[in-house]
Amino acid sequence: MDGATTPARGRKRSEQTRLAILTAAYELTTEVGFPEVTVEGIAARAGSGKQTVYRWWPTKADVLLEALALKADLKISTADRGSFDAELDAFLRDSAALMAFPGVAPVLRSLMAEAQRDADFRRRFQDGFLSKRRAALETIVERAAVRGDKPADLTAGFTADLVFGLIWYRVLATDRLLDQADITAMRRLLNEHTGE
Amino acid sequence: MDGATTPARGRKRSEQTRLAILTAAYELTTEVGFPEVTVEGIAARAGSGKQTVYRWWPTKADVLLEALALKADLKISTADRGSFDAELDAFLRDSAALMAFPGVAPVLRSLMAEAQRDADFRRRFQDGFLSKRRAALETIVERAAVRGDKPADLTAGFTADLVFGLIWYRVLATDRLLDQADITAMRRLLNEHTGE
Amino acid sequence: MDGATTPARGRKRSEQTRLAILTAAYELTTEVGFPEVTVEGIAARAGSGKQTVYRWWPTKADVLLEALALKADLKISTADRGSFDAELDAFLRDSAALMAFPGVAPVLRSLMAEAQRDADFRRRFQDGFLSKRRAALETIVERAAVRGDKPADLTAGFTADLVFGLIWYRVLATDRLLDQADITAMRRLLNEHTGE
Amino acid sequence: MDGATTPARGRKRSEQTRLAILTAAYELTTEVGFPEVTVEGIAARAGSGKQTVYRWWPTKADVLLEALALKADLKISTADRGSFDAELDAFLRDSAALMAFPGVAPVLRSLMAEAQRDADFRRRFQDGFLSKRRAALETIVERAAVRGDKPADLTAGFTADLVFGLIWYRVLATDRLLDQADITAMRRLLNEHTGE
DNA sequence: AACTAAGCGAGACGGTACGTCGCGTCTTGCA
DNA sequence: TGCAAGACGCGACGTACCGTCTCGCTTAGTT
């Protein structure tokens, strides 16, 4: 119900243009870097008018946030793997793989940067990206709690802060991404006193 | 010795102007937020010319980086407190206090954001801020290793990534700062298997 | 035919803004003098953006050159009056009247000065103003030649140099404009040996 | 008397620096054109400080006005040659020669342009250059009046306006200098009705 | 088939800040 | 006191994008 939202008169939104804009934004960002990307530049490369960009996205960061979903596989498996450690391992591997996907790390760094500058986008970035990933990890921790193999004194929230803290700090403040050693160290740290 | 530096001809740099610019930049940032701060605005409030700002700092972020040292006490105690846990506790308290200092959290968020946009500033931010704090924490971990109360399988680098990851992720991605519970949780996590 | 000109897409140029800019430029020049006029000032008074000025005119001198055509009647009568002397008289009176029109003398002095500084504007000033007036005077001389009452050994070009030389030298190097005595002297000089 | 004007204490003005500045100004003007010449540029080329330029000359145009006297022979012969025509001929040849001297025409055009922009310099340019040459020509005309071979109805002033008008209009508004034909035409014009 | 919305590419518009340039003034230390 | 060096306050430059606003055209329903 509530389907009475005006029966959609006039010309329909062009899906082709939408994709052209998202692609242009993503490519431009990888080529010249986010700060050099302009709405004018996106529109020019996409062969669209500026107005068309502004009609559907409030800022260029929002274009990129949507482009990310188009370009990279953002799905994280939260399937039950029998043990907390196995699921944590899968989660960390998935996250590392996402970061290693071409163009993803620079885009995410730019979006996190933009979230510091624009409070409105910050909220959209949290809702559209950050909290989805957080929810996945918290699901794993909570399932471990039910199952009984969760480290005794870790809350889901603190665990998420730790894990995402590591991932983000690496990409934002250092020039290294997560490697196998990091994943191993994190698993050992979070598992060692499980049974205590 | 070392006398090869030109004997300083011409008018000397005005220390008064330097302080006025740093103060103006810091105040403006707390008042209107970093993105709204302009070099023109800084110069206007400081009663200086734009050129004077550009003569000594490459970007407004660099002004703010230097202003931070002026406004906030950036010293972290790395004094030997007898145990790893005591020193970690002091470090975390110091860090939490710094973040809670008026204006510091917004400024640091802005500088980290800027470091994502400007590769040159990124390096200056790392050298002038990030690596100094990292070095302090690594000192603590290494002293613990010598002393023998360091958690067995933690390297200094990974420990730093974990600790700073938590601190930065909190301020960048959430709206909460470190509290006593976080400090306790982190200490317990890093100490529990010390003797194992 | 001649339809090869692109069919004019996008928003059209605002005639209202064009007039506002021309008027602002002319008024500012009479109020504070050409060197104190800035493109910023013109745009501000016209209520336009600087870019709009730069989009249509290469320099502030070009704005003024066009404003001149708007503000002052630049038409010179070259109608056949029966005799060279009568037409020369009319031409000199018209020229003196133009120079006496409010604001015109300062504007023309400024444009001639600018033509010395900027070789590109020099050409536009010649094409858009100087050679038009020259052509008018040369028309008069050539008609006199046909009619037979032209001073024997004066070419059209030299006559133009003499007449415009007098007019311009007066306004540029002295502080007096042409008066009736000057017009009489010039007519006598150029007519006396007509029949010889 | 009045010799009590302080016996000149302190270091004396450096004649070497004065010449270096005048030469630098003249050369720069011929090389890059007056508008591109800056006081900073003059000082840099002369190996002096900006302050030294400002101490002795109010504007760069004044430097150039003085440099002109240094670089070009500004003397005009007003010697009695027996007839008005002979003296006029000499005057016109001298003037044409001056204009043809390397660098002089561009410099004079620039100074005349500057005189339109700066009322104070205008006066100094008139006193230091224009009226000197005018005086020379008026001397010739007045001597002719005494001698009795002056064109009957020409005043000295109007004659000067005509002659200088021609010379200046040519250099300011056209791209041709005076040639032999012009001199001949002018002589014929001003002499033909001498005996009437 | 005609009418009425909307979407669209194009591009002009009012703004605002950029980073640079040159102005003319003011130390600073040496001659 | 003159001078070279050079920092300073100031203000305009011409450019780049911002986000908004026509403009004429295209694409769909709705009458």
PDB file of C-alpha atoms in Angstrom, chain A:
ATOM      1  CA  MET A   1       0.000   0.000   0.000  1.00  0.00           C
ATOM      2  CA  ASP A   2       0.932   3.612  -0.237  1.00  0.00           C
ATOM      3  CA  GLY A   3       1.414   2.747  -3.880  1.00  0.00           C
ATOM      4  CA  ALA A   4      -0.436   5.937  -4.769  1.00  0.00           C
ATOM      5  CA  THR A   5       2.847   7.810  -5.136  1.00  0.00           C
ATOM      6  CA  THR A   6       1.954   9.595  -8.369  1.00  0.00           C
ATOM      7  CA  PRO A   7       1.851   7.149 -11.266  1.00  0.00           C
ATOM      8  CA  ALA A   8       5.193   8.379 -12.626  1.00  0.00           C
ATOM      9  CA  ARG A   9       4.587  10.718 -15.472  1.00  0.00           C
ATOM     10  CA  GLY A  10       7.164  12.095 -17.809  1.00  0.00           C
ATOM     11  CA  ARG A  11      10.378  10.613 -19.100  1.00  0.00           C
ATOM     12  CA  LYS A  12      11.985   7.850 -17.073  1.00  0.00           C
ATOM     13  CA  ARG A  13      15.399   7.961 -15.524  1.00  0.00           C
ATOM     14  CA  SER A  14      18.002   6.698 -17.920  1.00  0.00           C
ATOM     15  CA  GLU A  15      19.715   3.608 -16.511  1.00  0.00           C
ATOM     16  CA  GLN A  16      22.393   3.950 -19.162  1.00  0.00           C
ATOM     17  CA  THR A  17      23.262   7.439 -17.972  1.00  0.00           C
ATOM     18  CA  ARG A  18      23.270   6.277 -14.363  1.00  0.00           C
ATOM     19  CA  LEU A  19      25.829   3.604 -15.139  1.00  0.00           C
ATOM     20  CA  ALA A  20      27.907   5.978 -17.258  1.00  0.00           C
ATOM     21  CA  ILE A  21      28.118   8.422 -14.354  1.00  0.00           C
ATOM     22  CA  LEU A  22      29.016   5.771 -11.779  1.00  0.00           C
ATOM     23  CA  THR A  23      31.679   4.331 -14.052  1.00  0.00           C
ATOM     24  CA  ALA A  24      33.089   7.740 -14.905  1.00  0.00           C
ATOM     25  CA  ALA A  25      33.323   8.630 -11.223  1.00  0.00           C
ATOM     26  CA  TYR A  26      35.069   5.400 -10.315  1.00  0.00           C
ATOM     27  CA  GLU A  27      37.522   5.581 -13.159  1.00  0.00           C
ATOM     28  CA  LEU A  28      38.340   9.212 -12.638  1.00  0.00           C
ATOM     29  CA  THR A  29      39.014   8.579  -8.975  1.00  0.00           C
ATOM     30  CA  THR A  30      41.477   5.822  -9.721  1.00  0.00           C
ATOM     31  CA  GLU A  31      43.115   7.895 -12.439  1.00  0.00           C
ATOM     32  CA  VAL A  32      43.544  11.318 -10.872  1.00  0.00           C
ATOM     33  CA  GLY A  33      42.490  10.863  -7.257  1.00  0.00           C
ATOM     34  CA  PHE A  34      39.377  11.966  -5.464  1.00  0.00           C
ATOM     35  CA  PRO A  35      40.268  15.617  -4.797  1.00  0.00           C
ATOM     36  CA  GLU A  36      40.883  16.199  -8.492  1.00  0.00           C
ATOM     37  CA  VAL A  37      37.566  14.670  -9.425  1.00  0.00           C
ATOM     38  CA  THR A  38      34.877  17.261 -10.058  1.00  0.00           C
ATOM     39  CA  VAL A  39      31.219  16.951 -10.849  1.00  0.00           C
ATOM     40  CA  GLU A  40      31.957  18.753 -14.095  1.00  0.00           C
ATOM     41  CA  GLY A  41      34.589  16.176 -14.914  1.00  0.00           C
ATOM     42  CA  ILE A  42      32.318  13.251 -14.100  1.00  0.00           C
ATOM     43  CA  ALA A  43      29.549  14.671 -16.264  1.00  0.00           C
ATOM     44  CA  ALA A  44      31.947  15.386 -19.112  1.00  0.00           C
ATOM     45  CA  ARG A  45      33.368  11.875 -19.104  1.00  0.00           C
ATOM     46  CA  ALA A  46      29.925  10.325 -18.759  1.00  0.00           C
ATOM     47  CA  GLY A  47      28.603  12.480 -21.588  1.00  0.00           C
ATOM     48  CA  SER A  48      25.880  13.814 -19.331  1.00  0.00           C
ATOM     49  CA  GLY A  49      24.934  17.225 -18.013  1.00  0.00           C
ATOM     50  CA  LYS A  50      25.943  18.394 -14.540  1.00  0.00           C
ATOM     51  CA  GLN A  51      22.297  18.759 -13.632  1.00  0.00           C
ATOM     52  CA  THR A  52      21.729  15.058 -14.146  1.00  0.00           C
ATOM     53  CA  VAL A  53      24.402  14.266 -11.586  1.00  0.00           C
ATOM     54  CA  TYR A  54      23.013  16.743  -9.078  1.00  0.00           C
ATOM     55  CA  ARG A  55      19.495  15.423  -9.655  1.00  0.00           C
ATOM     56  CA  TRP A  56      20.331  11.985  -8.302  1.00  0.00           C
ATOM     57  CA  TRP A  57      23.284  12.400  -5.921  1.00  0.00           C
ATOM     58  CA  PRO A  58      23.950  15.140  -3.381  1.00  0.00           C
ATOM     59  CA  THR A  59      27.775  15.055  -3.660  1.00  0.00           C
ATOM     60  CA  LYS A  60      30.476  13.397  -5.680  1.00  0.00           C
ATOM     61  CA  ALA A  61      31.247  11.230  -2.642  1.00  0.00           C
ATOM     62  CA  ASP A  62      27.764   9.792  -2.843  1.00  0.00           C
ATOM     63  CA  VAL A  63      28.289   8.937  -6.483  1.00  0.00           C
ATOM     64  CA  LEU A  64      31.407   7.086  -5.505  1.00  0.00           C
ATOM     65  CA  LEU A  65      29.713   5.309  -2.634  1.00  0.00           C
ATOM     66  CA  GLU A  66      27.178   3.946  -5.084  1.00  0.00           C
ATOM     67  CA  ALA A  67      29.838   3.225  -7.697  1.00  0.00           C
ATOM     68  CA  LEU A  68      31.671   1.096  -5.143  1.00  0.00           C
ATOM     69  CA  ALA A  69      28.728  -1.276  -4.926  1.00  0.00           C
ATOM     70  CA  LEU A  70      28.743  -1.507  -8.690  1.00  0.00           C
ATOM     71  CA  LYS A  71      32.442  -2.133  -9.128  1.00  0.00           C
ATOM     72  CA  ALA A  72      33.422  -4.260  -6.151  1.00  0.00           C
ATOM     73  CA  ASP A  73      31.741  -7.231  -4.581  1.00  0.00           C
ATOM     74  CA  LEU A  74      30.857  -5.952  -1.162  1.00  0.00           C
ATOM     75  CA  LYS A  75      29.275  -9.141   0.088  1.00  0.00           C
ATOM     76  CA  ILE A  76      30.779 -10.634   3.203  1.00  0.00           C
ATOM     77  CA  SER A  77      29.992 -14.178   4.056  1.00  0.00           C
ATOM     78  CA  THR A  78      28.553 -14.589   7.551  1.00  0.00           C
ATOM     79  CA  ALA A  79      27.690 -18.208   7.018  1.00  0.00           C
ATOM     80  CA  ASP A  80      27.971 -20.448  10.035  1.00  0.00           C
ATOM     81  CA  ARG A  81      31.321 -22.199   9.758  1.00  0.00           C
ATOM     82  CA  GLY A  82      31.151 -24.112  12.981  1.00  0.00           C
ATOM     83  CA  SER A  83      33.626 -22.094  15.041  1.00  0.00           C
ATOM     84  CA  PHE A  84      34.309 -18.482  15.890  1.00  0.00           C
ATOM     85  CA  ASP A  85      37.873 -18.801  14.686  1.00  0.00           C
ATOM     86  CA  ALA A  86      36.887 -20.126  11.282  1.00  0.00           C
ATOM     87  CA  GLU A  87      34.347 -17.377  10.782  1.00  0.00           C
ATOM     88  CA  LEU A  88      36.752 -14.695  11.952  1.00  0.00           C
ATOM     89  CA  ASP A  89      39.330 -16.043   9.550  1.00  0.00           C
ATOM     90  CA  ALA A  90      36.860 -15.899   6.670  1.00  0.00           C
ATOM     91  CA  PHE A  91      35.820 -12.375   7.607  1.00  0.00           C
ATOM     92  CA  LEU A  92      39.390 -11.115   7.759  1.00  0.00           C
ATOM     93  CA  ARG A  93      40.267 -12.766   4.449  1.00  0.00           C
ATOM     94  CA  ASP A  94      37.207 -11.268   2.773  1.00  0.00           C
ATOM     95  CA  SER A  95      38.072  -7.840   4.128  1.00  0.00           C
ATOM     96  CA  ALA A  96      41.689  -8.075   3.006  1.00  0.00           C
ATOM     97  CA  ALA A  97      40.564  -9.211  -0.427  1.00  0.00           C
ATOM     98  CA  LEU A  98      38.164  -6.298  -0.761  1.00  0.00           C
ATOM     99  CA  MET A  99      40.896  -3.837   0.134  1.00  0.00           C
ATOM    100  CA  ALA A 100      43.191  -5.411  -2.427  1.00  0.00           C
ATOM    101  CA  PHE A 101      40.633  -5.104  -5.217  1.00  0.00           C
ATOM    102  CA  PRO A 102      41.801  -2.529  -7.792  1.00  0.00           C
ATOM    103  CA  GLY A 103      40.767   0.965  -6.852  1.00  0.00           C
ATOM    104  CA  VAL A 104      38.928   0.009  -3.677  1.00  0.00           C
ATOM    105  CA  ALA A 105      41.498   1.139  -1.110  1.00  0.00           C
ATOM    106  CA  PRO A 106      41.880   4.652  -2.587  1.00  0.00           C
ATOM    107  CA  VAL A 107      38.129   5.008  -2.876  1.00  0.00           C
ATOM    108  CA  LEU A 108      37.509   3.924   0.693  1.00  0.00           C
ATOM    109  CA  ARG A 109      40.228   6.238   1.982  1.00  0.00           C
ATOM    110  CA  SER A 110      38.593   9.089   0.096  1.00  0.00           C
ATOM    111  CA  LEU A 111      35.148   8.282   1.404  1.00  0.00           C
ATOM    112  CA  MET A 112      36.394   8.066   4.985  1.00  0.00           C
ATOM    113  CA  ALA A 113      38.160  11.395   4.468  1.00  0.00           C
ATOM    114  CA  GLU A 114      35.014  12.931   3.057  1.00  0.00           C
ATOM    115  CA  ALA A 115      33.053  11.630   6.040  1.00  0.00           C
ATOM    116  CA  GLN A 116      35.267  13.798   8.240  1.00  0.00           C
ATOM    117  CA  ARG A 117      34.491  16.904   6.204  1.00  0.00           C
ATOM    118  CA  ASP A 118      30.791  16.506   5.559  1.00  0.00           C
ATOM    119  CA  ALA A 119      28.586  15.493   8.460  1.00  0.00           C
ATOM    120  CA  ASP A 120      25.675  14.598   6.198  1.00  0.00           C
ATOM    121  CA  PHE A 121      27.741  12.315   4.043  1.00  0.00           C
ATOM    122  CA  ARG A 122      29.257  10.833   7.192  1.00  0.00           C
ATOM    123  CA  ARG A 123      25.840   9.521   8.125  1.00  0.00           C
ATOM    124  CA  ARG A 124      25.172   8.150   4.664  1.00  0.00           C
ATOM    125  CA  PHE A 125      28.600   6.488   4.637  1.00  0.00           C
ATOM    126  CA  GLN A 126      27.945   4.892   8.023  1.00  0.00           C
ATOM    127  CA  ASP A 127      24.524   3.666   6.986  1.00  0.00           C
ATOM    128  CA  GLY A 128      25.496   2.564   3.506  1.00  0.00           C
ATOM    129  CA  PHE A 129      28.826   0.969   4.240  1.00  0.00           C
ATOM    130  CA  LEU A 130      30.355   1.029   7.708  1.00  0.00           C
ATOM    131  CA  SER A 131      27.457  -0.303   9.735  1.00  0.00           C
ATOM    132  CA  LYS A 132      26.713  -3.058   7.232  1.00  0.00           C
ATOM    133  CA  ARG A 133      30.175  -4.470   7.704  1.00  0.00           C
ATOM    134  CA  ARG A 134      30.001  -3.922  11.442  1.00  0.00           C
ATOM    135  CA  ALA A 135      26.737  -5.819  11.588  1.00  0.00           C
ATOM    136  CA  ALA A 136      28.328  -8.759   9.788  1.00  0.00           C
ATOM    137  CA  LEU A 137      31.157  -8.998  12.284  1.00  0.00           C
ATOM    138  CA  GLU A 138      28.865  -8.551  15.245  1.00  0.00           C
ATOM    139  CA  THR A 139      26.724 -11.365  13.928  1.00  0.00           C
ATOM    140  CA  ILE A 140      29.751 -13.628  14.045  1.00  0.00           C
ATOM    141  CA  VAL A 141      30.658 -12.632  17.584  1.00  0.00           C
ATOM    142  CA  GLU A 142      27.125 -13.041  18.825  1.00  0.00           C
ATOM    143  CA  ARG A 143      26.789 -16.435  17.232  1.00  0.00           C
ATOM    144  CA  ALA A 144      30.034 -17.419  18.955  1.00  0.00           C
ATOM    145  CA  ALA A 145      28.588 -16.296  22.255  1.00  0.00           C
ATOM    146  CA  VAL A 146      25.569 -18.499  21.736  1.00  0.00           C
ATOM    147  CA  ARG A 147      27.771 -21.344  20.613  1.00  0.00           C
ATOM    148  CA  GLY A 148      30.066 -20.825  23.580  1.00  0.00           C
ATOM    149  CA  ASP A 149      33.427 -20.383  21.903  1.00  0.00           C
ATOM    150  CA  LYS A 150      33.616 -16.608  22.229  1.00  0.00           C
ATOM    151  CA  PRO A 151      36.534 -15.095  24.107  1.00  0.00           C
ATOM    152  CA  ALA A 152      35.116 -14.538  27.558  1.00  0.00           C
ATOM    153  CA  ASP A 153      35.437 -10.836  28.106  1.00  0.00           C
ATOM    154  CA  LEU A 154      35.032  -9.395  24.643  1.00  0.00           C
ATOM    155  CA  THR A 155      31.863  -7.568  23.722  1.00  0.00           C
ATOM    156  CA  ALA A 156      30.734  -7.580  20.117  1.00  0.00           C
ATOM    157  CA  GLY A 157      31.198  -3.833  19.930  1.00  0.00           C
ATOM    158  CA  PHE A 158      34.716  -3.781  21.276  1.00  0.00           C
ATOM    159  CA  THR A 159      35.702  -6.627  18.988  1.00  0.00           C
ATOM    160  CA  ALA A 160      34.374  -4.717  16.002  1.00  0.00           C
ATOM    161  CA  ASP A 161      36.283  -1.606  17.054  1.00  0.00           C
ATOM    162  CA  LEU A 162      39.466  -3.655  17.327  1.00  0.00           C
ATOM    163  CA  VAL A 163      39.122  -5.423  14.008  1.00  0.00           C
ATOM    164  CA  PHE A 164      37.954  -2.469  11.970  1.00  0.00           C
ATOM    165  CA  GLY A 165      40.411  -0.255  13.787  1.00  0.00           C
ATOM    166  CA  LEU A 166      43.252  -2.421  12.575  1.00  0.00           C
ATOM    167  CA  ILE A 167      41.958  -2.561   9.011  1.00  0.00           C
ATOM    168  CA  TRP A 168      41.263   1.141   8.701  1.00  0.00           C
ATOM    169  CA  TYR A 169      44.376   2.328  10.528  1.00  0.00           C
ATOM    170  CA  ARG A 170      46.480   0.325   8.157  1.00  0.00           C
ATOM    171  CA  VAL A 171      44.978   1.842   5.044  1.00  0.00           C
ATOM    172  CA  LEU A 172      44.641   5.351   6.413  1.00  0.00           C
ATOM    173  CA  ALA A 173      47.848   5.865   8.333  1.00  0.00           C
ATOM    174  CA  THR A 174      50.325   3.398   6.916  1.00  0.00           C
ATOM    175  CA  ASP A 175      50.956   2.174   3.434  1.00  0.00           C
ATOM    176  CA  ARG A 176      50.525  -1.521   4.170  1.00  0.00           C
ATOM    177  CA  LEU A 177      47.430  -3.633   3.804  1.00  0.00           C
ATOM    178  CA  LEU A 178      46.481  -6.646   5.915  1.00  0.00           C
ATOM    179  CA  ASP A 179      48.578  -9.713   5.154  1.00  0.00           C
ATOM    180  CA  GLN A 180      48.451 -13.294   6.348  1.00  0.00           C
ATOM    181  CA  ALA A 181      50.612 -12.563   9.385  1.00  0.00           C
ATOM    182  CA  ASP A 182      48.201  -9.884  10.535  1.00  0.00           C
ATOM    183  CA  ILE A 183      45.252 -12.206  10.158  1.00  0.00           C
ATOM    184  CA  THR A 184      47.032 -14.894  12.121  1.00  0.00           C
ATOM    185  CA  ALA A 185      48.033 -12.476  14.877  1.00  0.00           C
ATOM    186  CA  MET A 186      44.511 -11.159  15.174  1.00  0.00           C
ATOM    187  CA  ARG A 187      42.995 -14.646  15.336  1.00  0.00           C
ATOM    188  CA  ARG A 188      45.473 -15.750  18.013  1.00  0.00           C
ATOM    189  CA  LEU A 189      44.829 -12.614  20.045  1.00  0.00           C
ATOM    190  CA  LEU A 190      41.070 -13.017  20.003  1.00  0.00           C
ATOM    191  CA  ASN A 191      41.005 -16.745  20.545  1.00  0.00           C
ATOM    192  CA  GLU A 192      43.698 -17.534  23.031  1.00  0.00           C
ATOM    193  CA  HIS A 193      41.705 -17.212  26.182  1.00  0.00           C
ATOM    194  CA  THR A 194      38.465 -18.489  24.789  1.00  0.00           C
ATOM    195  CA  GLY A 195      38.188 -21.337  27.162  1.00  0.00           C
ATOM    196  CA  GLU A 196      39.183 -19.544  30.334  1.00  0.00           C
TER     197      GLU A 196
END
